[in-house]
mmCIF file of C-alpha atoms and ligand atoms in Angstrom:
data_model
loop_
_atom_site.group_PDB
_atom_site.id
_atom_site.type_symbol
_atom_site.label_atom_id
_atom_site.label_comp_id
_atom_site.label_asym_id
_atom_site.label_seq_id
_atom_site.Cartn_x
_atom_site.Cartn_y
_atom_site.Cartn_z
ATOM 1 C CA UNK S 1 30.664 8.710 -64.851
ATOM 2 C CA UNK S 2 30.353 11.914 -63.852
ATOM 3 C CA UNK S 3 31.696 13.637 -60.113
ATOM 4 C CA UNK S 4 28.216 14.170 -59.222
ATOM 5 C CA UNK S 5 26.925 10.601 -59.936
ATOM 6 C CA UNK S 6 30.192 9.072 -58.292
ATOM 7 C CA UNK S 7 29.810 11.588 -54.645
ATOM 8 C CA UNK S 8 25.859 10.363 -54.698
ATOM 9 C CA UNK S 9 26.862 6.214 -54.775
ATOM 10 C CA UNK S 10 30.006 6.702 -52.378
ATOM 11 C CA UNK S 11 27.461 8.566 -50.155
ATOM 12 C CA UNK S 12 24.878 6.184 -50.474
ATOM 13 C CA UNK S 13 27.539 3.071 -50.364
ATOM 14 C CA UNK S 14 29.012 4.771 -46.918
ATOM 15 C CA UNK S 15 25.597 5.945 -44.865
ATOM 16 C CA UNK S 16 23.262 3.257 -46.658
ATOM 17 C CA UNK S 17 24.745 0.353 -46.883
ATOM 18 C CA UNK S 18 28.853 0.106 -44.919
ATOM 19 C CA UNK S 19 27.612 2.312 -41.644
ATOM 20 C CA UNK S 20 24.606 -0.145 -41.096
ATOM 21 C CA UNK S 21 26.485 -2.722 -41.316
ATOM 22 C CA UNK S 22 29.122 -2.294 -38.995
ATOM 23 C CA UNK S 23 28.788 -4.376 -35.951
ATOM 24 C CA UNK S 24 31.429 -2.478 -33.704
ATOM 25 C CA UNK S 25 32.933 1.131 -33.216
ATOM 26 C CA UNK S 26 36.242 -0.250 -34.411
ATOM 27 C CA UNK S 27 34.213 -1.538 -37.784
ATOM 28 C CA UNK S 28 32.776 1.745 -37.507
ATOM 29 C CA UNK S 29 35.859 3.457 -37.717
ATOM 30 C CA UNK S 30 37.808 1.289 -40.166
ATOM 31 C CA UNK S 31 34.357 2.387 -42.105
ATOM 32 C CA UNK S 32 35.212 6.088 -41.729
ATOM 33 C CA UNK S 33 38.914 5.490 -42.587
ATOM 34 C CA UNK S 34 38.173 3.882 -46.228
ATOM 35 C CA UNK S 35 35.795 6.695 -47.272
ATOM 36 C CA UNK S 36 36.938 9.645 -45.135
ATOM 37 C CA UNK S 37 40.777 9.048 -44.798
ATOM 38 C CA UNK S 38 43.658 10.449 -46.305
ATOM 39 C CA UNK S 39 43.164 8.042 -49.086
ATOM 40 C CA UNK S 40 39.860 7.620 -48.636
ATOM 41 C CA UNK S 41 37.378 6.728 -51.103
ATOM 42 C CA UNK S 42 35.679 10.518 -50.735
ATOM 43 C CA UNK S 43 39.036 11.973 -50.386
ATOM 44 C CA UNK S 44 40.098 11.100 -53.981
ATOM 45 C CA UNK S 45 37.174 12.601 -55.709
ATOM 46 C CA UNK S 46 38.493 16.031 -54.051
ATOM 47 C CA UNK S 47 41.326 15.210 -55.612
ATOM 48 C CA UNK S 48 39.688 15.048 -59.181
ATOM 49 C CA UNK S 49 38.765 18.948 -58.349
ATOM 50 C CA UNK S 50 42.085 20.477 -59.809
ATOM 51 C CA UNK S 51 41.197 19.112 -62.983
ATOM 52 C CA UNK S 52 37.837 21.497 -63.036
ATOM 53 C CA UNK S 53 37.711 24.568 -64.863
ATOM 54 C CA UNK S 54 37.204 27.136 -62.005
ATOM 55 C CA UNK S 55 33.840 27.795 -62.680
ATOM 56 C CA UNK S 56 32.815 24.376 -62.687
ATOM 57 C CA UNK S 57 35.371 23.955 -58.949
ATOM 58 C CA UNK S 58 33.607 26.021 -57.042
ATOM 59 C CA UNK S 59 30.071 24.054 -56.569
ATOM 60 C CA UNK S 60 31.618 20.711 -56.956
ATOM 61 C CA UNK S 61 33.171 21.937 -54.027
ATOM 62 C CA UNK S 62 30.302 22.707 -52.058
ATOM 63 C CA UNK S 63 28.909 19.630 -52.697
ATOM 64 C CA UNK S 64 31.781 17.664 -51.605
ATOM 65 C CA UNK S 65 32.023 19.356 -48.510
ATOM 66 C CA UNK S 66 28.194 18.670 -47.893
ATOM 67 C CA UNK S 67 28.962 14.926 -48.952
ATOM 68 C CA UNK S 68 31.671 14.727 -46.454
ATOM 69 C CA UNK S 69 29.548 16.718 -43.470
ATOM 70 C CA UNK S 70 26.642 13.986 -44.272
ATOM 71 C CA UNK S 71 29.344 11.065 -43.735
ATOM 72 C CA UNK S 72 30.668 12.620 -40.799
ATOM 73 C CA UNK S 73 26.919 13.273 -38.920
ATOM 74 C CA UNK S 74 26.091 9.741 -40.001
ATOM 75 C CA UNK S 75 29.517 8.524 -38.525
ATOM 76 C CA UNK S 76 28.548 9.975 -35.345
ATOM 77 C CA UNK S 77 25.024 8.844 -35.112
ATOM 78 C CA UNK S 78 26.127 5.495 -35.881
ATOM 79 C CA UNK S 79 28.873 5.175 -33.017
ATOM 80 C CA UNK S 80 26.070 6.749 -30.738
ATOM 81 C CA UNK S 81 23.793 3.386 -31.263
ATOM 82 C CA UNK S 82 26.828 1.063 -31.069
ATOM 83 C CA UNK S 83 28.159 3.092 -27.694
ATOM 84 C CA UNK S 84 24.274 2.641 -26.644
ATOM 85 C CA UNK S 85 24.326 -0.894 -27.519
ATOM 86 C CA UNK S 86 27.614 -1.773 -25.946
ATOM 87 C CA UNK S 87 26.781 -0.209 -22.483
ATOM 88 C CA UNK S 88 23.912 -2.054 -22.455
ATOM 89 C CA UNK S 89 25.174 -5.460 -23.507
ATOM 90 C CA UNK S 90 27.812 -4.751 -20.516
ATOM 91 C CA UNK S 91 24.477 -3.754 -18.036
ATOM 92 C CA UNK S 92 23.037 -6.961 -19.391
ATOM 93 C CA UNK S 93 26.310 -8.975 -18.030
ATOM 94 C CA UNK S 94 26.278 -7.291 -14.734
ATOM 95 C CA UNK S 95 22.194 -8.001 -14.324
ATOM 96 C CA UNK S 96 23.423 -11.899 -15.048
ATOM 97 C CA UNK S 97 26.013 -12.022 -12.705
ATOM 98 C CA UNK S 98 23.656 -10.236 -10.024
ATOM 99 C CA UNK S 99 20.451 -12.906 -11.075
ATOM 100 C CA UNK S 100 22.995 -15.920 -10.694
ATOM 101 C CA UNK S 101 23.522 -14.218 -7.108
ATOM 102 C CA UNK S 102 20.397 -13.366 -6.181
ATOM 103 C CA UNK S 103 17.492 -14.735 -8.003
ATOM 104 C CA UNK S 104 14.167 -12.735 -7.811
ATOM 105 C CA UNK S 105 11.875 -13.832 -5.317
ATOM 106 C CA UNK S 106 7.502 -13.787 -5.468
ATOM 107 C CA UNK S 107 6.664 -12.760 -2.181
ATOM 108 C CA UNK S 108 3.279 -13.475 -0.608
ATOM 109 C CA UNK S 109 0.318 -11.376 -0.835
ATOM 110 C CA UNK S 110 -0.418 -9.053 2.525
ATOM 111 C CA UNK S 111 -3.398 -10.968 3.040
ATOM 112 C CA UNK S 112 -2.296 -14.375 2.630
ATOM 113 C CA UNK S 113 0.416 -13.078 5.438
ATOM 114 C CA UNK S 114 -2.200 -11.930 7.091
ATOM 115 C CA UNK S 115 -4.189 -15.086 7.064
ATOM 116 C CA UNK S 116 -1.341 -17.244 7.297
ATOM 117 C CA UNK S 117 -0.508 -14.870 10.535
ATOM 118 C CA UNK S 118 -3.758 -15.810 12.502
ATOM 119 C CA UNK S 119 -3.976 -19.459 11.770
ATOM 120 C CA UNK S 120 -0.860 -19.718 13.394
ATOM 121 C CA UNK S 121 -2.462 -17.520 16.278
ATOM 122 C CA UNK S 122 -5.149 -19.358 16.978
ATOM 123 C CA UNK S 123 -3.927 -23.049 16.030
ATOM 124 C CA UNK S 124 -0.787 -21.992 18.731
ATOM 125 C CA UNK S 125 -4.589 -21.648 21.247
ATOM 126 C CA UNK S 126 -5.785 -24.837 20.501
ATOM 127 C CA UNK S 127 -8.665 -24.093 17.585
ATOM 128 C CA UNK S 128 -8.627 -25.925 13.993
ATOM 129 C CA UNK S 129 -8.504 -24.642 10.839
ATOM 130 C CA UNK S 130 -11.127 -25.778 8.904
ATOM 131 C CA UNK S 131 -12.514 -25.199 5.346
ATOM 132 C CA UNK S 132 -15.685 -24.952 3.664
ATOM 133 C CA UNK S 133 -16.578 -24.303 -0.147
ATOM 134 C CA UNK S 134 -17.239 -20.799 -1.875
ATOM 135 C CA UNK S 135 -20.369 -22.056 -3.871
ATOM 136 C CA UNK S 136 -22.739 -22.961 -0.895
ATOM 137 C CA UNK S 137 -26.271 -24.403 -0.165
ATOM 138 C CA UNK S 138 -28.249 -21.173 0.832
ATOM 139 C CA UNK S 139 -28.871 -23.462 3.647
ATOM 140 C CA UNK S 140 -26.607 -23.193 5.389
ATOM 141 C CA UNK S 141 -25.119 -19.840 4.597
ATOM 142 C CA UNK S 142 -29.173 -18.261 5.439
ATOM 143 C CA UNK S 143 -31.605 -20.728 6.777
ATOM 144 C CA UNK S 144 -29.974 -22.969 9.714
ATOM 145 C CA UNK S 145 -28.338 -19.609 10.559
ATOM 146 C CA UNK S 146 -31.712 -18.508 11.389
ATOM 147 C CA UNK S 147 -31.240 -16.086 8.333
ATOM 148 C CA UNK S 148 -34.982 -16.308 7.442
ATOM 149 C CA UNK S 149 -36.576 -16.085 4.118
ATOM 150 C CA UNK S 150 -37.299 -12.468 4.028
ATOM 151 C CA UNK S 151 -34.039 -10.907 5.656
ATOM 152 C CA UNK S 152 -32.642 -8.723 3.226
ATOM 153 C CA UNK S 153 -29.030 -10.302 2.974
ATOM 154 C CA UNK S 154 -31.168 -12.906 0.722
ATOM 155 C CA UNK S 155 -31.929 -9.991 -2.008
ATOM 156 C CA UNK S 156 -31.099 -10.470 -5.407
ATOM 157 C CA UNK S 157 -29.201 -7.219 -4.873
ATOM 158 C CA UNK S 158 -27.104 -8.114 -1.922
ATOM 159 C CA UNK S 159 -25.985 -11.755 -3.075
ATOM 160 C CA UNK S 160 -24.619 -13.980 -5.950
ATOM 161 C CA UNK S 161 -26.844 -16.421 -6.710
ATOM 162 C CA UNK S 162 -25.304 -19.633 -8.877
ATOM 163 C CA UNK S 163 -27.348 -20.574 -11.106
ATOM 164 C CA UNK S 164 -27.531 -24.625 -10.500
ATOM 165 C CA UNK S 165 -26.161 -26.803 -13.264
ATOM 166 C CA UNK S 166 -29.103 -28.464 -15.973
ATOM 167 C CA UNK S 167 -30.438 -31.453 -15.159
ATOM 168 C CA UNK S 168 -29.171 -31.304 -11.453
ATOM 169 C CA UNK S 169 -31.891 -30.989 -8.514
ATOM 170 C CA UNK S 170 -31.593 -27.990 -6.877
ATOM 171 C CA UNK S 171 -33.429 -24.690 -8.261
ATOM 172 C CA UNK S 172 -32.382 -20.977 -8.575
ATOM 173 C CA UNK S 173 -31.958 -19.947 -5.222
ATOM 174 C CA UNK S 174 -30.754 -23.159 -3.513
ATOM 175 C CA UNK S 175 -27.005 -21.915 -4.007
ATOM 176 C CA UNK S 176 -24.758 -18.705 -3.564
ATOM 177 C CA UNK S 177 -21.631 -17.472 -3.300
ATOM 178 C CA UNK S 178 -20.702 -17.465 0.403
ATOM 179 C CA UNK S 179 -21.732 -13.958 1.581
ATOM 180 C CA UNK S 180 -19.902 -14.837 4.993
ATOM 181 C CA UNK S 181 -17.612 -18.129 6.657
ATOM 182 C CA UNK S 182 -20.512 -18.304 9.184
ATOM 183 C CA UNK S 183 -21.585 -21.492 7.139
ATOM 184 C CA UNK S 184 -18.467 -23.297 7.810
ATOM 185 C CA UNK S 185 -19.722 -23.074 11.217
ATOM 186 C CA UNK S 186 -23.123 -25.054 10.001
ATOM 187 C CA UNK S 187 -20.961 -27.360 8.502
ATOM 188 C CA UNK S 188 -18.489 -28.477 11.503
ATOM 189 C CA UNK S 189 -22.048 -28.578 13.822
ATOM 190 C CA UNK S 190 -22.918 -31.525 11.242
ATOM 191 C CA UNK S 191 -19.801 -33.288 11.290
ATOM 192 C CA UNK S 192 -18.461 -32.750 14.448
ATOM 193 C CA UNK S 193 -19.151 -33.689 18.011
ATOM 194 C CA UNK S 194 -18.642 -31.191 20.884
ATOM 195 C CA UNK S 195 -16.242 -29.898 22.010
ATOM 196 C CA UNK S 196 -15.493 -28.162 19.086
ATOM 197 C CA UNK S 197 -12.488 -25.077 18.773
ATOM 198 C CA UNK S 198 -12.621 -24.480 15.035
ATOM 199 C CA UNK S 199 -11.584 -21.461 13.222
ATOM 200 C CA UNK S 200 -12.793 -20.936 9.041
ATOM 201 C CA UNK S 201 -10.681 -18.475 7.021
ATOM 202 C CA UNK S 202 -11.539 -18.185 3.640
ATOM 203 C CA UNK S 203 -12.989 -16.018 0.392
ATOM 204 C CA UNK S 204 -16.169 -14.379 0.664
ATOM 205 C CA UNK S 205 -18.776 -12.285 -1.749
ATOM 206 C CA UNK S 206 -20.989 -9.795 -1.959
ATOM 207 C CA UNK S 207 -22.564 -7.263 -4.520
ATOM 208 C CA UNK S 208 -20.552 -4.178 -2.874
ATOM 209 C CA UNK S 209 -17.725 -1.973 -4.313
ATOM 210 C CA UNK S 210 -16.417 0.662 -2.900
ATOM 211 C CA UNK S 211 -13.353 2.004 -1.130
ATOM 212 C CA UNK S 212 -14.061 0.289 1.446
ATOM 213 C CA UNK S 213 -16.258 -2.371 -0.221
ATOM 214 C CA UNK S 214 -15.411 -5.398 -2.360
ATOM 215 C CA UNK S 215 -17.408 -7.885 -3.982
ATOM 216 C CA UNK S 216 -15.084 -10.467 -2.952
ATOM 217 C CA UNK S 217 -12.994 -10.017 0.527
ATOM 218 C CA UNK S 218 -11.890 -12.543 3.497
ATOM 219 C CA UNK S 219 -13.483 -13.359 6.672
ATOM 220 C CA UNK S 220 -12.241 -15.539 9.876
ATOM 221 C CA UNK S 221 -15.201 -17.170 11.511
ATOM 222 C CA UNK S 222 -14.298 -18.595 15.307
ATOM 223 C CA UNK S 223 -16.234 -21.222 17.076
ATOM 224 C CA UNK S 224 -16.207 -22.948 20.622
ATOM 225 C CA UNK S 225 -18.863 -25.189 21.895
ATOM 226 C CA UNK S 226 -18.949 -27.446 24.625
ATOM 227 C CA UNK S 227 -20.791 -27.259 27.851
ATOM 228 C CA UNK S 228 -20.939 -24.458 30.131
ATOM 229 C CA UNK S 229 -18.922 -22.287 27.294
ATOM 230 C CA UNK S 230 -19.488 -18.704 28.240
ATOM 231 C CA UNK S 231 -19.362 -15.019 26.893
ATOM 232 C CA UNK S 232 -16.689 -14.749 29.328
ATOM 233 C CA UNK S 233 -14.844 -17.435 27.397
ATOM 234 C CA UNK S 234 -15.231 -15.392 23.996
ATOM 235 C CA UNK S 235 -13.848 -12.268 25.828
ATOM 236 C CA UNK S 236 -10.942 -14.175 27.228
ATOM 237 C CA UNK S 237 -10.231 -15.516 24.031
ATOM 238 C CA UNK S 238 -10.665 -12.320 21.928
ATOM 239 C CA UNK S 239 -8.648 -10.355 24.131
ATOM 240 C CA UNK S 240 -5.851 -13.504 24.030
ATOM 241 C CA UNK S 241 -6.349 -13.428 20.660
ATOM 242 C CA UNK S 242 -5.513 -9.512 20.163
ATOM 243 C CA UNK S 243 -3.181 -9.432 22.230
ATOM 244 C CA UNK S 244 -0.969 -12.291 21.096
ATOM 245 C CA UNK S 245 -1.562 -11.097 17.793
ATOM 246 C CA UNK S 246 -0.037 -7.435 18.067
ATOM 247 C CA UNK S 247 2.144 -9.132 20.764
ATOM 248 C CA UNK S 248 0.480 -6.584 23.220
ATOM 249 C CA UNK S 249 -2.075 -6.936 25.836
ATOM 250 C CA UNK S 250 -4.604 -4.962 24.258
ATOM 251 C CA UNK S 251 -8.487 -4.888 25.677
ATOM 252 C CA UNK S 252 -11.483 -6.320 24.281
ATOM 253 C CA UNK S 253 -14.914 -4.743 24.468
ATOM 254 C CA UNK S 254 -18.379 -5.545 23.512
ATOM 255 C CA UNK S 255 -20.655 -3.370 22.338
ATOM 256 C CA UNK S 256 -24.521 -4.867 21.746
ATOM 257 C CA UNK S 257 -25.567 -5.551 18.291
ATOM 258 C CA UNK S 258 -27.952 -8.198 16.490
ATOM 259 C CA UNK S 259 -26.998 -11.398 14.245
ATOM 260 C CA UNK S 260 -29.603 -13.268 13.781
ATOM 261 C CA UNK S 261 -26.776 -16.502 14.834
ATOM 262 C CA UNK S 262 -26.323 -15.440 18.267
ATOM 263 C CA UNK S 263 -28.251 -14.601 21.188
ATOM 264 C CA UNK S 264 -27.274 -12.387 22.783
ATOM 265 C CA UNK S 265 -25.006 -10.806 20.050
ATOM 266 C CA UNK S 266 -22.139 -8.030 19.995
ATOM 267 C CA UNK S 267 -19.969 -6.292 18.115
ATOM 268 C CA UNK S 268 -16.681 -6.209 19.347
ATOM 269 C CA UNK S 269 -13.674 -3.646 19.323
ATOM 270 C CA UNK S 270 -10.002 -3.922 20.123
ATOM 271 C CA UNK S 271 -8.075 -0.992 22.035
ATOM 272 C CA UNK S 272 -5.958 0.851 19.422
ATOM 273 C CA UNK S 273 -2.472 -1.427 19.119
ATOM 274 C CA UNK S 274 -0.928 1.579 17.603
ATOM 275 C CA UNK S 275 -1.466 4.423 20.354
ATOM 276 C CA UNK S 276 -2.497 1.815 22.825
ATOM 277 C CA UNK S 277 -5.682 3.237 23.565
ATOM 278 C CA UNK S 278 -4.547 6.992 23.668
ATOM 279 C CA UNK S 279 -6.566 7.928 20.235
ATOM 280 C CA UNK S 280 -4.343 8.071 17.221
ATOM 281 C CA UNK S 281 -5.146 9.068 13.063
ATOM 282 C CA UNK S 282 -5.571 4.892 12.951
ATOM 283 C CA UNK S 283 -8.519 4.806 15.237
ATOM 284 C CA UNK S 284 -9.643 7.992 14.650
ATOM 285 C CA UNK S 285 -8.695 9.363 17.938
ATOM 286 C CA UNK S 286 -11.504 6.825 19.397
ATOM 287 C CA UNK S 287 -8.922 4.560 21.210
ATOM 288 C CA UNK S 288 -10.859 1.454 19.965
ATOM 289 C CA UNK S 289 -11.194 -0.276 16.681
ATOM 290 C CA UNK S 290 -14.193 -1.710 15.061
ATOM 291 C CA UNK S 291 -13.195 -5.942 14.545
ATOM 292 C CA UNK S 292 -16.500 -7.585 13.663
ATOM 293 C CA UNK S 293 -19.299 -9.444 15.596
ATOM 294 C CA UNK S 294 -19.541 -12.319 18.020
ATOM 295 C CA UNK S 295 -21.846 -13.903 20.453
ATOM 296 C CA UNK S 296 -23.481 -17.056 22.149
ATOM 297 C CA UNK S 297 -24.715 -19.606 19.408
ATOM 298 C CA UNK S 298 -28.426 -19.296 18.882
ATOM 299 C CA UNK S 299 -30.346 -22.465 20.236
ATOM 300 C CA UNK S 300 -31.836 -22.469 16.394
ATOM 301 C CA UNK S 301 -28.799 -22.935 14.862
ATOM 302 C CA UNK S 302 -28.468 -26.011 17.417
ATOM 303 C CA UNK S 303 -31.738 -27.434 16.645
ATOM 304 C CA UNK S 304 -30.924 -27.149 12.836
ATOM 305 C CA UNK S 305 -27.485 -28.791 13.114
ATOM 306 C CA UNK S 306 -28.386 -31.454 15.466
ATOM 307 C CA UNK S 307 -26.458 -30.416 18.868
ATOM 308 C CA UNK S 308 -28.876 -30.686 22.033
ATOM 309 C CA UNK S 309 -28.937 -27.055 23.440
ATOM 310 C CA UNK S 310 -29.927 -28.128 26.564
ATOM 311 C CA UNK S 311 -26.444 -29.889 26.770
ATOM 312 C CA UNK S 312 -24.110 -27.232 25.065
ATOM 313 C CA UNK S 313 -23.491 -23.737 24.754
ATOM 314 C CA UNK S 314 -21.654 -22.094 22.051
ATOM 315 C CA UNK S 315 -19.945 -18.518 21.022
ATOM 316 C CA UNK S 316 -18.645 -17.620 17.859
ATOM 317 C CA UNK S 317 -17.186 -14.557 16.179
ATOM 318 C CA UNK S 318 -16.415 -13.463 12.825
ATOM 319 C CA UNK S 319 -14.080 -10.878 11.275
ATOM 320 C CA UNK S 320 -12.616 -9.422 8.420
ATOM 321 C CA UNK S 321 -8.933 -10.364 7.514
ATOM 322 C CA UNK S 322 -8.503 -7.741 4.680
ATOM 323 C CA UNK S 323 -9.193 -5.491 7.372
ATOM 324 C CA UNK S 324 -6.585 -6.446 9.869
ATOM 325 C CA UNK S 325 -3.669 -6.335 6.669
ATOM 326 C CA UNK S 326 -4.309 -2.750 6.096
ATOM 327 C CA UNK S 327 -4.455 -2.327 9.583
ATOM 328 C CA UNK S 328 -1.281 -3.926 9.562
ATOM 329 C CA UNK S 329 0.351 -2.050 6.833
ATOM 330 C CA UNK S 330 -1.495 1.204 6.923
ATOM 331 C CA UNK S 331 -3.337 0.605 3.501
ATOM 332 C CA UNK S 332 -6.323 3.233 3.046
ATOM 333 C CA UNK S 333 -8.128 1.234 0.015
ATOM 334 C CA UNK S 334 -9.375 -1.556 0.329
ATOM 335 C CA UNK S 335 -9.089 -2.057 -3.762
ATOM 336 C CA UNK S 336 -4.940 -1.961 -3.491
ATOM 337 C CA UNK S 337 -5.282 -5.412 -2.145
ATOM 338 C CA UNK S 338 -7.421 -6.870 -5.257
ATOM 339 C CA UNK S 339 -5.971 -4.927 -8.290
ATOM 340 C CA UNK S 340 -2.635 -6.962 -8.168
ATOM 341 C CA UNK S 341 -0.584 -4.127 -9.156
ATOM 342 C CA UNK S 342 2.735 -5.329 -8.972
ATOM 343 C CA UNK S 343 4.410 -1.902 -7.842
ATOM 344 C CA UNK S 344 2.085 -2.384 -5.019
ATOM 345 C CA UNK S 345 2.611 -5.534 -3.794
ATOM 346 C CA UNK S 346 6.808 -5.410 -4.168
ATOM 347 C CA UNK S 347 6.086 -2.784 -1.265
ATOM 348 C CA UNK S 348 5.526 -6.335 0.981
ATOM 349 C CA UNK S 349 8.575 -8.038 0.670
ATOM 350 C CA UNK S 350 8.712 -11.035 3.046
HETATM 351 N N1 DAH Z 401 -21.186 -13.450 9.650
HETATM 352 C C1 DAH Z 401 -21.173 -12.077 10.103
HETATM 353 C C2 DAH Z 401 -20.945 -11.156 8.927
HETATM 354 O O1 DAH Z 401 -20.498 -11.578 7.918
HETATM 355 C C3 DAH Z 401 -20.087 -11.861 11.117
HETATM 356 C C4 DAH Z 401 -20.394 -12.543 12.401
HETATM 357 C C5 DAH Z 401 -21.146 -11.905 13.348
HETATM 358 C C6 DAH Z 401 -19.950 -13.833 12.619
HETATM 359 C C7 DAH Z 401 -21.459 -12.513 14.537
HETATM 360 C C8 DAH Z 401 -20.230 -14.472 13.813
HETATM 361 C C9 DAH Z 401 -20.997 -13.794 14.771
HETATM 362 O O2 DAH Z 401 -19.835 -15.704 14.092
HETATM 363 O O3 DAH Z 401 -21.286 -14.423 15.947
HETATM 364 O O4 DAH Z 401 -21.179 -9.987 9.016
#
């Protein structure tokens, strides 16, 4: 067997085959020592150059030195992965030890806070929480609202429309996705006897999307009847309500507006809880911001749930809760809250 031949399988035997297969630096090294050493395997075949005619000594030199500067480079890139590996097997014991310590919580999502937050306001004032469905009779989301057959929330275009299931008796049309809690209101006027202090929190949908769109988003939907209820009483209880809920006394105000629910109807503001009124980048240096609507229940939707309006008066209100968390937290798109990034949401730790 020739030099050559022999310096081509010890190379191939040392980078291919030993290197690889050391586990450890100190296998690693041992590795080194049996080829590369003083009586190493590569160090005898230098040894074998005395025997050369000079001619001949001169490139077998050159190649041994390459040989040896191969083994060397792939020493070094070898120890490199098993430092890497060991530093990391020690990072993976310290994560361990930390996870034993400490193990990773799930927090809840800002709106669920959010939600959570204003149940607890307004069961702590004496209103229950109640729940309705998300696939709901157009009933009672539209018609005993005195939502009437040609108002355009009933497009196509505005509102999911479930298609019934085969065989069953209701027709394209008779259901949708909730496009507001108001029906939950429908609902409790069937069940329920005055006096009734309910509030509805819950998933809503629409065909919207935008920034400040979605086609699914939350709503809280208040109701108090009994008789001689008042608008006073919703203004009392709106600005109790805000005020309790930023934990201070902040000012309600009504502006007029139209449901077709409520008669008379308003939309209703609350003074800015984060410059108090003074006009800050939150509320647009307004001192007021935009809530939802509210107003006295319409004698319609009385007649069509089967409370004498003669006998009771009503008011109800309805807001939106995704709009109060990034109130809360100063979110500026509305999507953040729905894409379920998790680098997003670890921002809410509980
Ligand atoms: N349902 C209305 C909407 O989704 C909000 C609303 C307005 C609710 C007036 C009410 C109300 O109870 O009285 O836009």
């Amino acid at each position: 067997m020739s030099v050559d031949v022999s310096l081509a399988e010890l190379l191939h035997a040392f980078v291919e085959v030993e290197l690889p297969a050391a586990g450890t630096l100190d296998e690693a090294y041992a590795c080194k020592v049996k080829y590369l050493g003083k009586k190493g395997l590569v160090t005898e075949v230098t040894r074998t150059l005395g025997a050369l005619p000079p001619e001949e000594r001169r490139t077998r030199g050159q190649q041994i030195n390459e040989a040896k500067a191969s083994c060397e480079a792939a020493y070094e890139a070898r120890c490199a992965v098993l430092r890497a590996q060991a530093e990391a097997s020690a990072l993976g014991a310290f994560e361990d030890l930390t996870w034993i310590a400490t193990p990773p919580m799930g927090t809840l999502h800002p709106v669920t806070r959010t939600r959570r937050a204003l149940e607890r306001v307004f069961g702590a004032m004496g209103f229950d929480v109640v729940d309705g469905p998300h696939v709901e009779f157009s009933r009672f989301n539209f018609d005993d609202l005195n939502i009437g057959p040609d108002h355009p929330a009933r497009d196509m275009a505005d509102t999911f429309f479930v298609e019934p299931p085969a065989g069953s008796r209701w027709s394209l049309g008779d259901l949708v996705l909730r496009t507001h809690t108001s029906p939950v209101q429908v609902r409790t006027m069937m069940q329920r006897r005055p006096p009734i202090r309910i509030v509805a929190l819950g998933t809503v949908f629409r065909r919207d999307d935008d920034a400040t769109h979605s086609p699914m988003f939350h709503q809280i939907e208040g109701l108090c009847i009994d008789e001689r209820v008042s608008m006073a009483d919703l203004r009392a209880t709106l600005y109790r309500f805000v005020s309790a809920f930023f934990e201070r006394p902040l000012e309600v105000r009504f502006r007029p507006s139209f449901f077709p629910f409520v008669e008379p109807g308003a939309e209703f503001d609350m003074q800015c809880p984060f410059c108090g009124g003074k006009g800050c980048s939150v509320c647009k240096g307004s001192g007021w911001i935009e809530l939802g609507g509210a107003g006295m229940v319409h004698p319609a939707v009385f007649e069509a749930c089967g409370i004498d309006p003669e006998r009771y008066t009503g008011w109800a209100f309805g807001f939106g809760i995704d709009r109060m968390a990034m109130l809360m937290h100063q979110i500026h798109d509305l999507r953040l809250l729905f894409e379920n990034d998790v680098r997003f949401l670890e921002q809410f730790p509980c």
